[in-house]
Structures are given as C-alpha cells and as structure tokens.
Amino acid sequence: MIILLIIIVLITFTISFNFTAHNKLKDVINVPNLRKNTGNQLPKKPEERWHYIKYLENC
C-alpha cells in the first residue's frame, strides 16, 4: 500500500516537473525601468533617535 502511494507521488512530481519545464513563456516582455534616479532615496534621519527612553524615564 505504501509502495503504491510512493509510486503515485513520484509519478505526480515527474509529470508536474515535465509540464512546467516544457511550458515556459517563449515571449518574455522586458519592461524598462521608468523610475529616474534622483539621488538619495533614503528618508531623513529622525532627530530624536531614542524617543522611547525618555518615555520610560518619565513613567
């Protein structure tokens, strides 16, 4: 019984692998990057780095 289950699982994986390997997209569309690099993309640094420490000191 278990051997039959293992065989069925192996056949299923083999068929699914063959299906995905042979049915790839043939026409891949390359989309150009429309964003322009305007320099630094990072947000500003926070002025108060450890704001929760002052909150805990006041509790």
XYZ file of N, CA, C and O in Angstrom:
236
model
N 0.820 -1.195 0.000
C 0.000 0.000 0.000
C 0.864 1.259 0.000
O 0.593 2.191 -0.734
N 1.882 1.274 0.870
C 2.747 2.442 0.967
C 3.600 2.569 -0.296
O 3.843 3.681 -0.772
N 4.012 1.447 -0.848
C 4.813 1.481 -2.072
C 3.987 2.066 -3.213
O 4.488 2.857 -4.020
N 2.729 1.713 -3.287
C 1.848 2.251 -4.312
C 1.686 3.770 -4.142
O 1.715 4.514 -5.119
N 1.560 4.218 -2.920
C 1.447 5.650 -2.641
C 2.723 6.386 -3.051
O 2.660 7.470 -3.645
N 3.884 5.815 -2.755
C 5.155 6.425 -3.134
C 5.274 6.503 -4.650
O 5.703 7.526 -5.201
N 4.871 5.468 -5.353
C 4.922 5.451 -6.812
C 3.999 6.522 -7.392
O 4.371 7.247 -8.318
N 2.805 6.664 -6.841
C 1.865 7.681 -7.318
C 2.428 9.085 -7.096
O 2.334 9.948 -7.970
N 3.036 9.314 -5.950
C 3.617 10.627 -5.657
C 4.768 10.913 -6.613
O 4.883 12.026 -7.143
N 5.623 9.943 -6.865
C 6.738 10.143 -7.787
C 6.249 10.418 -9.208
O 6.793 11.291 -9.895
N 5.239 9.710 -9.641
C 4.686 9.945 -10.971
C 4.081 11.339 -11.056
O 4.261 12.056 -12.046
N 3.402 11.757 -10.015
C 2.797 13.090 -9.991
C 3.867 14.177 -10.075
O 3.729 15.139 -10.841
N 4.942 14.039 -9.287
C 6.015 15.020 -9.337
C 6.709 15.025 -10.694
O 7.062 16.080 -11.216
N 6.895 13.868 -11.283
C 7.546 13.786 -12.588
C 6.700 14.460 -13.662
O 7.220 15.230 -14.474
N 5.418 14.200 -13.673
C 4.529 14.807 -14.661
C 4.465 16.320 -14.469
O 4.534 17.084 -15.431
N 4.363 16.771 -13.216
C 4.280 18.218 -12.981
C 5.592 18.907 -13.347
O 5.587 20.013 -13.879
N 6.732 18.257 -13.102
C 8.017 18.846 -13.474
C 8.139 18.944 -14.989
O 8.573 19.968 -15.514
N 7.761 17.904 -15.692
C 7.826 17.931 -17.148
C 6.878 18.977 -17.724
O 7.205 19.647 -18.700
N 5.723 19.126 -17.131
C 4.765 20.112 -17.602
C 5.303 21.524 -17.433
O 5.199 22.352 -18.333
N 5.897 21.817 -16.279
C 6.415 23.164 -16.037
C 7.698 23.422 -16.816
O 7.962 24.554 -17.206
N 8.505 22.404 -17.049
C 9.765 22.604 -17.759
C 9.542 22.845 -19.246
O 10.288 23.593 -19.872
N 8.524 22.252 -19.828
C 8.304 22.364 -21.263
C 7.281 23.426 -21.642
O 7.081 23.682 -22.821
N 6.646 24.057 -20.685
C 5.648 25.080 -20.985
C 6.087 26.441 -20.466
O 5.338 27.133 -19.791
N 7.310 26.833 -20.800
C 7.810 28.146 -20.387
C 7.293 29.202 -21.347
O 6.932 28.931 -22.475
N 7.284 30.433 -20.878
C 6.888 31.546 -21.738
C 7.962 31.756 -22.797
O 9.143 31.856 -22.491
N 7.548 31.819 -24.046
C 8.513 31.992 -25.122
C 8.770 33.456 -25.420
O 9.852 33.831 -25.841
N 7.793 34.286 -25.231
C 7.942 35.715 -25.474
C 7.943 36.443 -24.139
O 6.902 36.751 -23.580
N 9.131 36.706 -23.642
C 9.261 37.426 -22.382
C 9.376 38.907 -22.712
O 10.226 39.321 -23.493
N 8.516 39.699 -22.133
C 8.495 41.131 -22.395
C 9.371 41.820 -21.361
O 9.166 41.679 -20.155
N 10.357 42.560 -21.836
C 11.215 43.330 -20.938
C 10.610 44.711 -20.758
O 10.491 45.477 -21.699
N 10.257 45.026 -19.527
C 9.683 46.326 -19.205
C 10.809 47.225 -18.728
O 11.516 46.895 -17.783
N 11.012 48.362 -19.370
C 12.098 49.250 -18.940
C 11.776 49.883 -17.591
O 10.616 50.069 -17.225
N 12.822 50.201 -16.871
C 12.667 50.845 -15.574
C 12.303 52.310 -15.800
O 13.095 53.074 -16.340
N 11.103 52.708 -15.406
C 10.620 54.061 -15.664
C 11.002 55.050 -14.574
O 10.785 56.239 -14.719
N 11.531 54.565 -13.478
C 11.938 55.471 -12.402
C 13.255 56.141 -12.759
O 14.167 55.536 -13.292
N 13.338 57.399 -12.427
C 14.581 58.127 -12.632
C 15.300 58.210 -11.299
O 14.690 58.474 -10.266
N 16.583 57.970 -11.322
C 17.370 58.044 -10.099
C 17.600 59.510 -9.759
O 18.310 60.224 -10.458
N 16.971 59.966 -8.691
C 17.058 61.378 -8.313
C 17.994 61.584 -7.135
O 17.840 62.536 -6.384
N 18.934 60.697 -6.942
C 19.887 60.870 -5.841
C 19.540 59.961 -4.680
O 19.216 58.798 -4.852
N 19.590 60.520 -3.491
C 19.381 59.749 -2.272
C 17.903 59.397 -2.123
O 17.059 60.271 -2.034
N 17.598 58.138 -2.075
C 16.219 57.676 -1.935
C 15.847 57.350 -0.487
O 14.748 56.909 -0.213
N 16.782 57.540 0.433
C 16.516 57.223 1.826
C 15.755 58.360 2.502
O 15.945 59.530 2.178
N 14.911 58.038 3.478
C 14.222 59.106 4.207
C 15.190 59.826 5.134
O 16.292 59.364 5.405
N 14.753 60.987 5.625
C 15.583 61.762 6.539
C 15.790 60.993 7.837
O 14.925 60.236 8.275
N 16.935 61.220 8.464
C 17.202 60.594 9.758
C 16.316 61.250 10.809
O 16.096 62.463 10.775
N 15.800 60.480 11.753
C 14.985 61.082 12.810
C 15.845 61.962 13.716
O 17.014 61.676 13.958
N 15.252 63.040 14.186
C 16.010 63.959 15.025
C 16.266 63.366 16.403
O 17.356 63.482 16.935
N 15.272 62.739 16.981
C 15.432 62.130 18.292
C 15.481 60.622 18.091
O 14.480 59.981 17.821
N 16.661 60.067 18.259
C 16.861 58.666 17.913
C 16.193 57.719 18.899
O 15.629 56.718 18.504
N 16.300 57.990 20.159
C 15.785 57.069 21.170
C 14.642 57.737 21.936
O 14.739 58.018 23.108
N 13.534 57.972 21.247
C 12.428 58.673 21.885
C 11.766 57.841 22.986
O 11.205 58.377 23.911
N 11.862 56.537 22.913
C 11.191 55.713 23.923
C 11.947 55.718 25.257
O 11.367 55.411 26.287
N 13.231 56.056 25.260
C 13.973 56.103 26.512
C 13.444 57.235 27.396
O 13.223 57.050 28.601
N 13.181 58.390 26.804
C 12.625 59.495 27.585
C 11.223 59.137 28.074
O 10.842 59.494 29.187
N 10.493 58.394 27.290
C 9.154 57.977 27.712
C 9.249 57.053 28.916
O 8.494 57.164 29.868
N 10.213 56.138 28.900
C 10.360 55.194 30.027
C 10.894 55.895 31.268
O 10.556 55.504 32.379
N 11.726 56.910 31.104
C 12.237 57.636 32.265
C 11.130 58.419 32.964
O 11.162 58.619 34.165
N 10.131 58.847 32.203
C 9.066 59.650 32.776
C 7.940 58.792 33.383
O 7.055 59.317 34.026
N 7.968 57.512 33.183
C 6.897 56.654 33.710
C 7.010 56.414 35.178
O 7.895 56.407 35.866
